[in-house]
Short mmCIF file of C-alpha atoms in Angstrom, two decimals:
data_model
loop_
_atom_site.label_atom_id
_atom_site.label_comp_id
_atom_site.label_asym_id
_atom_site.label_seq_id
_atom_site.Cartn_x
_atom_site.Cartn_y
_atom_site.Cartn_z
CA ARG A 153 -243.48 66.29 -123.60
CA ASP A 154 -242.48 62.82 -124.79
CA ARG A 155 -240.01 64.42 -127.17
CA GLN A 156 -238.48 66.52 -124.37
CA ILE A 157 -238.07 63.43 -122.18
CA SER A 158 -236.55 61.56 -125.13
CA VAL A 159 -234.03 64.37 -125.63
CA LEU A 160 -232.98 64.20 -121.98
CA VAL A 161 -232.75 60.41 -121.84
CA THR A 162 -230.79 59.96 -125.07
CA THR A 163 -228.45 62.82 -124.15
CA LEU A 164 -227.75 61.34 -120.73
CA LEU A 165 -227.24 57.84 -122.11
CA GLU A 166 -224.73 59.02 -124.70
CA SER A 167 -222.82 61.39 -122.42
CA GLN A 168 -223.06 59.80 -118.96
CA HIS A 169 -223.49 56.06 -119.37
CA LEU A 170 -220.46 54.02 -118.32
CA SER A 171 -220.41 52.14 -121.64
CA LYS A 172 -219.66 55.37 -123.58
CA GLN A 173 -221.68 53.90 -126.43
CA PRO A 174 -222.83 56.24 -129.22
CA LEU A 175 -226.43 56.15 -130.37
CA ASP A 176 -225.60 54.23 -133.53
CA GLU A 177 -227.14 51.59 -135.78
CA LYS A 178 -226.23 48.78 -133.36
CA ILE A 179 -228.07 50.48 -130.47
CA ALA A 180 -231.04 51.25 -132.71
CA LYS A 181 -231.35 47.58 -133.73
CA ARG A 182 -231.06 46.42 -130.13
CA THR A 183 -233.71 48.94 -129.10
CA LEU A 184 -236.16 47.63 -131.69
CA ASP A 185 -235.46 44.00 -130.71
CA GLN A 186 -235.92 44.76 -127.01
CA PHE A 187 -239.13 46.70 -127.62
CA LEU A 188 -240.65 43.88 -129.68
CA LYS A 189 -239.67 41.33 -127.00
CA ARG A 190 -241.30 43.44 -124.30
CA LEU A 191 -244.54 43.52 -126.27
CA ASP A 192 -244.66 39.96 -127.63
CA PRO A 193 -242.04 37.80 -125.86
CA ARG A 194 -243.62 34.48 -126.93
CA LYS A 195 -244.21 35.56 -130.54
CA LEU A 196 -247.92 34.82 -130.31
CA TYR A 197 -249.47 38.11 -131.35
CA PHE A 198 -247.46 39.66 -134.18
CA ASN A 199 -247.35 38.05 -137.63
CA GLN A 200 -244.27 37.62 -139.79
CA SER A 201 -245.73 40.28 -142.11
CA ASP A 202 -245.65 42.71 -139.17
CA MET A 203 -242.00 41.87 -138.57
CA ASP A 204 -241.18 42.43 -142.23
CA GLN A 205 -242.73 45.89 -142.03
CA PHE A 206 -240.94 46.71 -138.77
CA LEU A 207 -237.60 45.68 -140.26
CA LYS A 208 -238.11 48.29 -142.96
CA LEU A 209 -238.70 50.86 -140.23
CA ALA A 210 -235.52 49.71 -138.47
CA SER A 211 -233.38 51.34 -141.13
CA GLN A 212 -234.89 54.69 -140.13
CA LEU A 213 -234.67 54.12 -136.38
CA GLU A 214 -231.13 55.42 -135.87
CA ASP A 215 -232.00 58.75 -137.51
CA ARG A 216 -235.33 58.97 -135.71
CA LEU A 217 -233.77 58.30 -132.31
CA SER A 218 -231.11 60.91 -133.02
CA ASN A 219 -233.92 63.36 -133.85
CA HIS A 220 -235.96 62.22 -130.80
CA ASP A 221 -238.79 61.05 -133.06
CA LEU A 222 -240.87 58.38 -131.28
CA THR A 223 -243.29 57.72 -134.15
CA ILE A 224 -242.00 54.16 -134.59
CA ALA A 225 -242.89 53.26 -131.00
CA TYR A 226 -246.49 54.38 -131.56
CA THR A 227 -246.70 52.66 -134.95
CA ILE A 228 -245.56 49.34 -133.51
CA PHE A 229 -247.71 49.59 -130.41
CA HIS A 230 -250.88 50.45 -132.34
CA ARG A 231 -250.29 47.39 -134.52
CA PHE A 232 -249.75 45.28 -131.41
CA ARG A 233 -252.97 46.51 -129.81
CA ALA A 234 -254.85 45.62 -133.01
CA ARG A 235 -253.32 42.12 -133.02
CA VAL A 236 -254.24 41.60 -129.36
CA GLY A 237 -257.85 42.43 -130.24
CA GLU A 238 -257.80 39.93 -133.10
CA ARG A 239 -256.22 37.18 -130.99
CA SER A 240 -258.72 37.81 -128.21
CA LYS A 241 -261.54 36.79 -130.55
CA THR A 242 -259.58 33.69 -131.59
CA ILE A 243 -259.01 32.73 -127.94
CA ASP A 244 -262.70 33.03 -127.08
CA ARG A 245 -263.67 30.94 -130.08
CA LEU A 246 -261.12 28.23 -129.32
CA LEU A 247 -262.10 28.05 -125.65
CA SER A 248 -265.72 27.49 -126.63
CA GLY A 249 -264.72 24.43 -128.67
CA LYS A 250 -263.29 21.01 -127.87
CA PHE A 251 -259.68 19.85 -127.48
CA ASP A 252 -258.38 16.33 -128.09
CA PHE A 253 -256.11 15.65 -125.11
CA ASN A 254 -255.41 12.10 -126.34
CA LEU A 255 -253.69 13.46 -129.43
CA LYS A 256 -249.89 13.55 -129.23
CA GLU A 257 -248.72 17.08 -129.99
CA THR A 258 -245.81 19.30 -129.06
CA ILE A 259 -245.43 22.99 -128.27
CA ASN A 260 -242.16 24.86 -128.10
CA GLN A 261 -242.03 27.20 -125.09
CA ASP A 262 -238.57 28.54 -125.95
CA SER A 263 -239.36 31.84 -127.68
CA ASN A 264 -235.85 32.02 -129.12
CA LEU A 265 -236.60 28.97 -131.24
CA ASN A 266 -240.11 30.02 -132.26
CA GLN A 267 -240.96 31.97 -135.39
CA PHE A 268 -243.79 34.42 -135.97
CA ALA A 269 -246.85 32.98 -137.73
CA LYS A 270 -246.62 33.34 -141.50
CA ASN A 271 -250.36 33.10 -142.18
CA PRO A 272 -253.74 32.99 -140.36
CA GLU A 273 -253.81 29.18 -140.37
CA GLU A 274 -250.42 28.98 -138.66
CA ALA A 275 -251.45 31.61 -136.11
CA GLU A 276 -254.65 29.69 -135.37
CA ASP A 277 -252.74 26.44 -134.82
CA ARG A 278 -250.19 28.14 -132.55
CA TRP A 279 -252.98 29.53 -130.40
CA ARG A 280 -254.84 26.21 -130.32
CA ARG A 281 -251.74 24.48 -128.99
CA GLN A 282 -251.02 27.29 -126.55
CA ILE A 283 -254.51 27.20 -125.05
CA LYS A 284 -254.42 23.42 -124.91
CA TYR A 285 -251.12 23.70 -123.04
CA ASP A 286 -252.62 26.33 -120.68
CA LEU A 287 -255.57 24.07 -119.89
CA LEU A 288 -253.31 21.11 -119.18
CA THR A 289 -250.98 23.17 -117.03
CA LEU A 290 -253.80 24.59 -114.93
CA ASN A 291 -255.68 21.36 -114.41
CA SER A 292 -254.04 18.15 -115.55
CA ALA A 293 -256.76 16.14 -113.75
CA ASP A 294 -259.58 17.57 -115.87
CA PRO A 295 -258.44 20.10 -118.50
CA GLN A 296 -261.96 20.11 -119.97
CA ALA A 297 -263.41 21.53 -116.75
CA THR A 298 -265.48 24.69 -117.18
CA ALA A 299 -263.70 26.42 -114.29
CA THR A 300 -260.32 25.79 -115.91
CA ARG A 301 -261.48 27.31 -119.19
CA GLU A 302 -262.80 30.33 -117.35
CA GLN A 303 -259.41 30.78 -115.67
CA VAL A 304 -257.63 30.74 -119.01
CA ALA A 305 -260.20 33.10 -120.56
CA LYS A 306 -259.87 35.49 -117.62
CA ARG A 307 -256.08 35.56 -117.89
CA TYR A 308 -256.17 36.58 -121.55
CA ARG A 309 -259.03 39.04 -121.03
CA GLN A 310 -256.99 40.76 -118.33
CA PHE A 311 -254.03 41.04 -120.68
CA THR A 312 -256.25 42.49 -123.42
CA GLN A 313 -257.62 45.00 -120.92
CA GLN A 314 -254.10 45.87 -119.76
CA ILE A 315 -253.01 46.63 -123.33
CA GLY A 316 -256.16 48.66 -123.91
CA ASP A 317 -255.43 50.71 -120.78
CA THR A 318 -251.81 51.43 -121.73
CA THR A 319 -251.12 55.15 -121.35
CA ALA A 320 -248.66 57.38 -123.19
CA ASP A 321 -246.45 57.25 -120.08
CA ASP A 322 -246.53 53.44 -120.12
CA LEU A 323 -245.59 53.32 -123.79
CA LEU A 324 -242.80 55.86 -123.36
CA GLU A 325 -241.44 53.83 -120.44
CA MET A 326 -241.45 50.62 -122.49
CA PHE A 327 -239.68 52.21 -125.42
CA LEU A 328 -237.10 54.22 -123.47
CA SER A 329 -236.41 51.21 -121.23
CA SER A 330 -235.77 49.23 -124.40
CA LEU A 331 -233.36 51.96 -125.48
CA ALA A 332 -231.65 52.11 -122.07
CA SER A 333 -231.24 48.33 -121.80
CA SER A 334 -229.63 48.40 -125.25
CA PHE A 335 -226.74 50.26 -123.63
CA ASP A 336 -226.66 47.82 -120.71
CA PRO A 337 -229.11 45.12 -119.49
CA HIS A 338 -229.24 46.72 -116.03
CA THR A 339 -230.13 50.21 -117.25
CA SER A 340 -233.76 51.26 -117.50
CA TYR A 341 -236.05 54.26 -117.65
CA LEU A 342 -238.89 54.75 -115.16
CA SER A 343 -241.91 56.90 -115.89
CA PRO A 344 -243.01 59.24 -113.03
CA PRO A 345 -245.66 56.75 -111.73
CA SER A 346 -243.18 53.85 -111.86
CA TYR A 347 -240.48 55.93 -110.18
CA GLU A 348 -242.89 56.88 -107.40
CA SER A 349 -243.79 53.20 -106.88
CA PHE A 350 -240.09 52.34 -106.84
CA GLN A 351 -239.43 54.99 -104.18
CA ILE A 352 -242.29 53.65 -102.03
CA ARG A 353 -240.94 50.10 -102.24
CA MET A 354 -237.46 51.28 -101.31
CA ARG A 355 -238.76 53.19 -98.30
CA LEU A 356 -240.68 50.13 -97.13
CA ASN A 357 -237.47 48.13 -97.37
#
């Protein structure tokens, strides 16, 4: 079924989209970039080693898209789900420890300037700073407060749960939306549940 939908979407994009853009190497690269940004926009979950592996897959993406093969989407997402599980344990451990809020440190919130962690130590430090930033942002009066830590923990637990609950339809929507927005930023693909929600919102308007 996913393959049939992929055939329809790619055919329509190539033949009917106003840009008249062929499904070439440039579109394939944009699709991969968009998909990775949708999954990990702040570059907190994937490692640089993951990116190196995905770049090798990128060379095959043009051919796979032309053949309506979505294996790459599943490969990347399964890796992402595994990383989310790993980071979840790191978050819980860090939140159970202490933070020095008198120490002068910086964190870069511009994802375009950030790099993926090259090793476990770098990943750990990135997450320590991120959680410290989250605690300060939520409660600058008392970032050590138990309630504040619980808020941060809950936020990340909900995200972990959301990724765990991702369906095949959700994944297909993410990947085909990445493909569609590679033709034009305002073009997207909606799965049947998302389309139904969109129709409801439009009727309410």
